[in-house]
Each structure stands twice: as C-alpha cells, then as structure tokens.
Amino acid sequence: MTPMLRLFVAAGLLAFAAALPAAAPDDSFDDYRAIYRDLVDRHAGAVVTVKFVMSVTSSGNEQSIEDRTQAIVVSADGLLLVPERAVSVDFAALGNATPGQASPVATSSDFRVRLADSEDWLPADLVTRDGELGLAWLRLRQPPGVLPFVDLAKGVGPEPGMVFFSLLRTSDEWGAVPVFRPGLVLGETRNPTFRLLVDGVPGLAFSHDGRPMGYVDIDLAAVTRQRGTGLGLDFADMALRMTPIDKVAAATTQAAKLPVAGR
C-alpha cells in the first residue's frame, strides 16, 4: 500500500467514524433551529474552501493530487486557519518508516481560497504550521477588503459533557452552502499532552451561543496505528481530538505576526 493510499484509508476511517450515531446531547438541545440560524448569521462568512495540490515524493517518484479542505478566516486581513495535514504529512510519523530509507513526506502548494458568496479562487501562501497542535495558517495575497472573521480570543473553554457545533461549507455539488454538525466532548487525556476527546467532525467547534471552543481534528498517527477493534468491539479509542480554544488563539496570535513562509 502506497503512502498516499494509506492516507486515503485513514480518511475513510474518519468518514466511517463520523457516520456512527453521536451520543445524545441533553434534552435542552433537541431542537437546533435557533442555534443553526445564529451560527450561520455570525460565522458562515468566515467558513471558506481551500484547494491545493499535494505531492508525495518517494524513491525519486512524485505523485500529485488536487485536494480541498475547510478553512476559517481568523483575521480581517485574510489570515486562515487550516489543519496541518492539508499542508504537510510526515509518513514516518504514521508508522511508514523503512530502515535505511528516507520516509516519504507529502507537501502542498498552489493554495487557492474561495471566500463565501464568491466565484473567484484567490491565491494564498503558507505562513507557518504547528505540528504539536496539528494546525497551520495561510494568508491571502490580496484580500478583497475587510473580511468577516472569527475572533478566537472570544472563546469558551471546553469540558467533558459539553455539546459543540461545527460549521462547514459544502462542495459545489451541494451549492457551497453552510451546514453544521453537533458534537460532544467525551473526555480528556494528558497522554502525550492535554487533549479533549470528542465525537464530531473536523473543524472549528462552537458553543451553543456561537463562541469558539476549540479545533477538532483526526489524529492520523493514532488511526494508522489501529489494527481494528477485533471481536471485543472496543470503541473507546474511536474519538477525534479537540485542541482547546485558548491554545488555538495563542498560536494564531503568533502566526499573525509572521510573514509568509520563504519570504
């Protein structure tokens, strides 16, 4: 199995996990209509699509594909928050190292962003990435004026038992419209660092009143280490991770001070 195929398998596992029934939230959240309308009114303009070309070089051979991801505008001048896996993937960290050989590394380029209610794809550049948090930041080269954005400094700390909502944007096939998914904070761990374990989908998580709570993503290394649950059906590890919003906000403040990578 090639490194790129392994990555697709991991993505498939994520899709399967997302399709599992979510834990039922409290009765007070049974009707999400008002929450949906409020989230869309507040933040849909900051949820945008990013396309990029990811290339994997292994043993002198290069394989490239076009991919897309969700991004959140986090400043009025065009700073974007994306998952680090959309920028770079070290396959050695995913358990694909071969003794005596350099492990493949996937890198992305040609970032293009389509803002909400726009048909244009605007170029963007990588600013920096944080491997520990699993986050990366892009910046639009020429933002078309002041942009709607999510102020990460106005967040609320997540705790086990809290319900959250992820606001996403569909592909063109579905009209590039905003949709949302409810999630639940299942627990917390300090191995290897403090993270919250959640049931939900990747992206920025919001509280019921529209405040950012943290960033949810898949741990690709953990997924590739799993070899199935066996007949015991132990699903305790089938969870995504959430980085608390205070850490995301602090890292974003530092990223905002940097020039784009390579300049």
Short mmCIF file of C-alpha atoms in Angstrom, two decimals:
data_model
loop_
_atom_site.label_atom_id
_atom_site.label_comp_id
_atom_site.label_asym_id
_atom_site.label_seq_id
_atom_site.Cartn_x
_atom_site.Cartn_y
_atom_site.Cartn_z
CA MET A 1 0.00 0.00 0.00
CA THR A 2 1.46 3.35 -1.02
CA PRO A 3 1.79 6.20 1.49
CA MET A 4 -0.85 8.23 -0.35
CA LEU A 5 -3.25 5.28 -0.33
CA ARG A 6 -2.67 4.79 3.41
CA LEU A 7 -3.62 8.42 3.89
CA PHE A 8 -6.84 7.87 1.94
CA VAL A 9 -7.60 4.80 4.05
CA ALA A 10 -7.18 6.91 7.18
CA ALA A 11 -9.55 9.47 5.74
CA GLY A 12 -12.03 6.70 5.04
CA LEU A 13 -11.84 5.55 8.63
CA LEU A 14 -12.59 9.09 9.71
CA ALA A 15 -15.64 9.18 7.45
CA PHE A 16 -16.83 5.88 8.93
CA ALA A 17 -16.38 7.16 12.46
CA ALA A 18 -18.26 10.36 11.62
CA ALA A 19 -21.17 8.26 10.32
CA LEU A 20 -21.59 6.47 13.65
CA PRO A 21 -24.51 7.67 15.79
CA ALA A 22 -23.44 10.53 18.03
CA ALA A 23 -24.04 10.39 21.73
CA ALA A 24 -27.36 12.02 22.50
CA PRO A 25 -26.98 15.52 24.00
CA ASP A 26 -29.15 16.96 26.75
CA ASP A 27 -32.85 17.42 26.05
CA SER A 28 -32.39 21.20 26.01
CA PHE A 29 -30.52 20.80 22.70
CA ASP A 30 -33.07 18.60 20.93
CA ASP A 31 -34.12 21.47 18.66
CA TYR A 32 -31.16 23.13 16.96
CA ARG A 33 -33.01 25.51 14.63
CA ALA A 34 -32.22 28.69 16.54
CA ILE A 35 -28.61 27.60 17.07
CA TYR A 36 -28.20 26.88 13.35
CA ARG A 37 -29.59 30.27 12.34
CA ASP A 38 -27.41 32.09 14.87
CA LEU A 39 -24.21 30.26 13.84
CA VAL A 40 -24.85 30.91 10.16
CA ASP A 41 -25.61 34.59 10.77
CA ARG A 42 -22.49 35.05 12.90
CA HIS A 43 -19.87 32.88 11.27
CA ALA A 44 -20.83 31.45 7.85
CA GLY A 45 -18.94 34.25 6.10
CA ALA A 46 -15.72 33.10 7.78
CA VAL A 47 -16.06 29.46 6.69
CA VAL A 48 -14.30 29.10 3.34
CA THR A 49 -12.95 26.43 0.99
CA VAL A 50 -9.27 25.92 0.20
CA LYS A 51 -7.95 23.92 -2.76
CA PHE A 52 -4.33 22.83 -3.02
CA VAL A 53 -2.02 20.40 -4.78
CA MET A 54 -0.43 17.76 -2.55
CA SER A 55 2.70 16.00 -3.77
CA VAL A 56 4.33 12.90 -2.32
CA THR A 57 7.91 12.08 -3.28
CA SER A 58 9.13 8.54 -2.60
CA SER A 59 12.26 6.89 -4.02
CA GLY A 60 12.57 9.64 -6.60
CA ASN A 61 8.99 9.28 -7.84
CA GLU A 62 6.46 12.05 -7.36
CA GLN A 63 2.72 11.64 -7.14
CA SER A 64 0.41 14.66 -7.04
CA ILE A 65 -3.30 15.10 -6.46
CA GLU A 66 -5.61 18.09 -6.09
CA ASP A 67 -7.37 18.20 -2.75
CA ARG A 68 -9.54 20.55 -0.72
CA THR A 69 -10.13 21.38 2.92
CA GLN A 70 -12.18 23.62 5.18
CA ALA A 71 -10.64 26.84 6.44
CA ILE A 72 -11.65 29.51 8.92
CA VAL A 73 -10.86 33.19 8.37
CA VAL A 74 -9.36 34.37 11.67
CA SER A 75 -8.44 37.97 10.86
CA ALA A 76 -9.97 40.80 8.85
CA ASP A 77 -6.87 40.95 6.62
CA GLY A 78 -7.06 37.35 5.43
CA LEU A 79 -5.29 35.01 7.86
CA LEU A 80 -6.73 31.50 7.52
CA LEU A 81 -6.69 28.55 9.93
CA VAL A 82 -6.42 25.08 8.35
CA PRO A 83 -5.49 21.59 9.56
CA GLU A 84 -1.76 20.90 9.30
CA ARG A 85 -2.45 17.65 7.40
CA ALA A 86 -3.55 19.81 4.43
CA VAL A 87 -0.07 21.39 4.34
CA SER A 88 2.36 18.60 5.17
CA VAL A 89 2.29 14.95 6.25
CA ASP A 90 5.35 13.08 7.51
CA PHE A 91 4.68 9.41 6.77
CA ALA A 92 7.42 8.36 9.18
CA ALA A 93 5.20 9.62 11.98
CA LEU A 94 2.40 7.44 10.62
CA GLY A 95 4.42 4.26 11.02
CA ASN A 96 5.62 4.07 7.41
CA ALA A 97 9.36 4.30 8.06
CA THR A 98 11.64 1.80 6.25
CA PRO A 99 15.06 1.11 7.79
CA GLY A 100 17.81 2.69 5.70
CA GLN A 101 15.42 4.69 3.54
CA ALA A 102 14.06 8.19 3.81
CA SER A 103 10.36 8.19 4.60
CA PRO A 104 8.01 9.88 2.14
CA VAL A 105 6.79 13.35 3.02
CA ALA A 106 3.72 14.94 1.47
CA THR A 107 3.84 18.69 0.88
CA SER A 108 1.21 21.02 -0.51
CA SER A 109 1.42 24.04 -2.79
CA ASP A 110 -0.76 26.20 -5.04
CA PHE A 111 -3.20 27.18 -2.29
CA ARG A 112 -6.37 28.82 -3.60
CA VAL A 113 -9.21 30.17 -1.48
CA ARG A 114 -12.80 30.86 -2.38
CA LEU A 115 -14.48 33.21 0.01
CA ALA A 116 -18.14 32.94 0.93
CA ASP A 117 -20.55 34.24 -1.75
CA SER A 118 -17.73 34.45 -4.31
CA GLU A 119 -16.93 32.60 -7.53
CA ASP A 120 -13.25 33.60 -7.57
CA TRP A 121 -10.35 31.48 -6.35
CA LEU A 122 -7.78 33.73 -4.67
CA PRO A 123 -4.12 32.72 -4.18
CA ALA A 124 -2.83 32.21 -0.65
CA ASP A 125 0.54 31.36 0.87
CA LEU A 126 1.63 29.27 3.82
CA VAL A 127 2.59 31.33 6.86
CA THR A 128 3.54 28.65 9.38
CA ARG A 129 2.39 25.39 10.92
CA ASP A 130 2.36 23.86 14.40
CA GLY A 131 2.98 20.12 14.43
CA GLU A 132 2.10 19.74 18.10
CA LEU A 133 -1.33 21.35 17.70
CA GLY A 134 -1.91 19.96 14.21
CA LEU A 135 -2.69 23.43 12.83
CA ALA A 136 -1.41 25.63 10.01
CA TRP A 137 -2.05 29.16 8.83
CA LEU A 138 -2.36 30.60 5.32
CA ARG A 139 -2.62 34.22 4.25
CA LEU A 140 -4.46 35.62 1.25
CA ARG A 141 -2.10 37.53 -1.05
CA GLN A 142 -4.62 40.22 -1.93
CA PRO A 143 -7.70 40.14 0.30
CA PRO A 144 -10.66 41.97 -1.29
CA GLY A 145 -11.26 44.40 1.55
CA VAL A 146 -12.11 43.74 5.18
CA LEU A 147 -13.21 40.14 5.67
CA PRO A 148 -15.65 38.57 8.13
CA PHE A 149 -13.68 36.51 10.63
CA VAL A 150 -13.95 34.51 13.83
CA ASP A 151 -12.36 36.22 16.84
CA LEU A 152 -10.64 33.32 18.58
CA ALA A 153 -9.93 35.47 21.64
CA LYS A 154 -13.65 35.48 22.46
CA GLY A 155 -13.87 31.78 23.17
CA VAL A 156 -15.11 29.50 25.90
CA GLY A 157 -13.16 26.61 27.41
CA PRO A 158 -14.48 23.12 26.58
CA GLU A 159 -15.09 20.45 29.21
CA PRO A 160 -16.24 16.82 29.05
CA GLY A 161 -20.01 16.65 28.67
CA MET A 162 -20.34 19.88 26.67
CA VAL A 163 -22.14 19.94 23.34
CA PHE A 164 -20.47 21.79 20.45
CA PHE A 165 -21.29 22.59 16.84
CA SER A 166 -19.05 22.51 13.76
CA LEU A 167 -19.90 24.89 10.92
CA LEU A 168 -18.78 23.65 7.49
CA ARG A 169 -19.24 24.55 3.82
CA THR A 170 -20.30 22.00 1.23
CA SER A 171 -18.74 21.46 -2.19
CA ASP A 172 -20.14 22.97 -5.38
CA GLU A 173 -22.14 19.79 -5.90
CA TRP A 174 -24.31 20.90 -2.98
CA GLY A 175 -24.17 24.62 -3.74
CA ALA A 176 -21.29 25.57 -1.41
CA VAL A 177 -23.80 26.21 1.37
CA PRO A 178 -23.11 26.25 5.12
CA VAL A 179 -24.07 23.17 7.14
CA PHE A 180 -23.45 22.28 10.74
CA ARG A 181 -22.94 19.14 12.78
CA PRO A 182 -23.43 18.72 16.55
CA GLY A 183 -20.73 17.03 18.58
CA LEU A 184 -20.00 16.09 22.16
CA VAL A 185 -16.90 16.32 24.34
CA LEU A 186 -16.45 12.73 25.51
CA GLY A 187 -13.49 13.03 27.85
CA GLU A 188 -9.95 14.30 28.25
CA THR A 189 -6.43 12.90 28.20
CA ARG A 190 -2.94 14.05 29.10
CA ASN A 191 -1.17 11.40 27.07
CA PRO A 192 1.04 12.65 25.48
CA THR A 193 -0.31 16.18 26.04
CA PHE A 194 -3.63 17.58 27.22
CA ARG A 195 -6.32 17.00 24.62
CA LEU A 196 -10.07 16.60 24.71
CA LEU A 197 -11.59 13.50 23.11
CA VAL A 198 -14.71 14.29 21.13
CA ASP A 199 -17.41 12.83 18.91
CA GLY A 200 -17.87 15.11 15.92
CA VAL A 201 -16.25 16.23 12.68
CA PRO A 202 -13.02 18.15 11.98
CA GLY A 203 -13.14 21.93 12.09
CA LEU A 204 -13.57 24.82 14.47
CA ALA A 205 -16.03 23.95 17.24
CA PHE A 206 -18.54 26.49 18.55
CA SER A 207 -20.63 26.56 21.70
CA HIS A 208 -24.43 26.80 21.52
CA ASP A 209 -24.15 30.60 21.80
CA GLY A 210 -21.65 30.94 18.95
CA ARG A 211 -18.36 31.20 20.84
CA PRO A 212 -15.37 29.22 19.56
CA MET A 213 -14.49 26.30 21.85
CA GLY A 214 -11.55 24.60 20.12
CA TYR A 215 -10.31 22.95 16.97
CA VAL A 216 -11.36 19.38 16.24
CA ASP A 217 -9.27 17.09 14.04
CA ILE A 218 -8.28 13.50 13.45
CA ASP A 219 -5.01 12.11 14.78
CA LEU A 220 -3.68 10.41 11.64
CA ALA A 221 -0.87 8.68 13.53
CA ALA A 222 -3.30 7.14 16.00
CA VAL A 223 -5.61 5.98 13.19
CA THR A 224 -2.83 4.25 11.26
CA ARG A 225 -1.62 2.51 14.43
CA GLN A 226 -5.00 0.94 14.99
CA ARG A 227 -5.47 -2.53 13.55
CA GLY A 228 -9.21 -2.84 14.04
CA THR A 229 -11.23 -3.40 17.18
CA GLY A 230 -11.41 -7.19 16.90
CA LEU A 231 -14.38 -9.14 18.21
CA GLY A 232 -14.19 -7.29 21.51
CA LEU A 233 -15.56 -4.19 19.75
CA ASP A 234 -13.61 -1.80 21.94
CA PHE A 235 -14.64 1.61 20.58
CA ALA A 236 -13.19 3.74 23.38
CA ASP A 237 -10.36 4.99 21.13
CA MET A 238 -12.67 5.93 18.25
CA ALA A 239 -12.65 9.62 19.03
CA LEU A 240 -11.34 12.79 17.48
CA ARG A 241 -9.20 15.27 19.38
CA MET A 242 -10.02 18.85 20.27
CA THR A 243 -7.37 21.47 20.98
CA PRO A 244 -8.82 24.00 23.47
CA ILE A 245 -9.51 27.43 22.06
CA ASP A 246 -7.03 29.24 24.32
CA LYS A 247 -4.16 27.29 22.74
CA VAL A 248 -5.52 27.86 19.24
CA ALA A 249 -5.93 31.58 19.90
CA ALA A 250 -2.41 31.95 21.34
CA ALA A 251 -0.83 30.15 18.37
CA THR A 252 -2.88 32.24 15.93
CA THR A 253 -1.71 35.48 17.58
CA GLN A 254 1.88 34.41 16.98
CA ALA A 255 1.17 33.33 13.41
CA ALA A 256 -0.41 36.70 12.65
CA LYS A 257 2.93 38.41 13.33
CA LEU A 258 4.84 36.30 10.78
CA PRO A 259 5.47 36.85 7.08
CA VAL A 260 4.55 34.08 4.67
CA ALA A 261 6.98 31.16 4.65
CA GLY A 262 10.03 31.67 2.44
CA ARG A 263 9.88 35.48 2.45
#
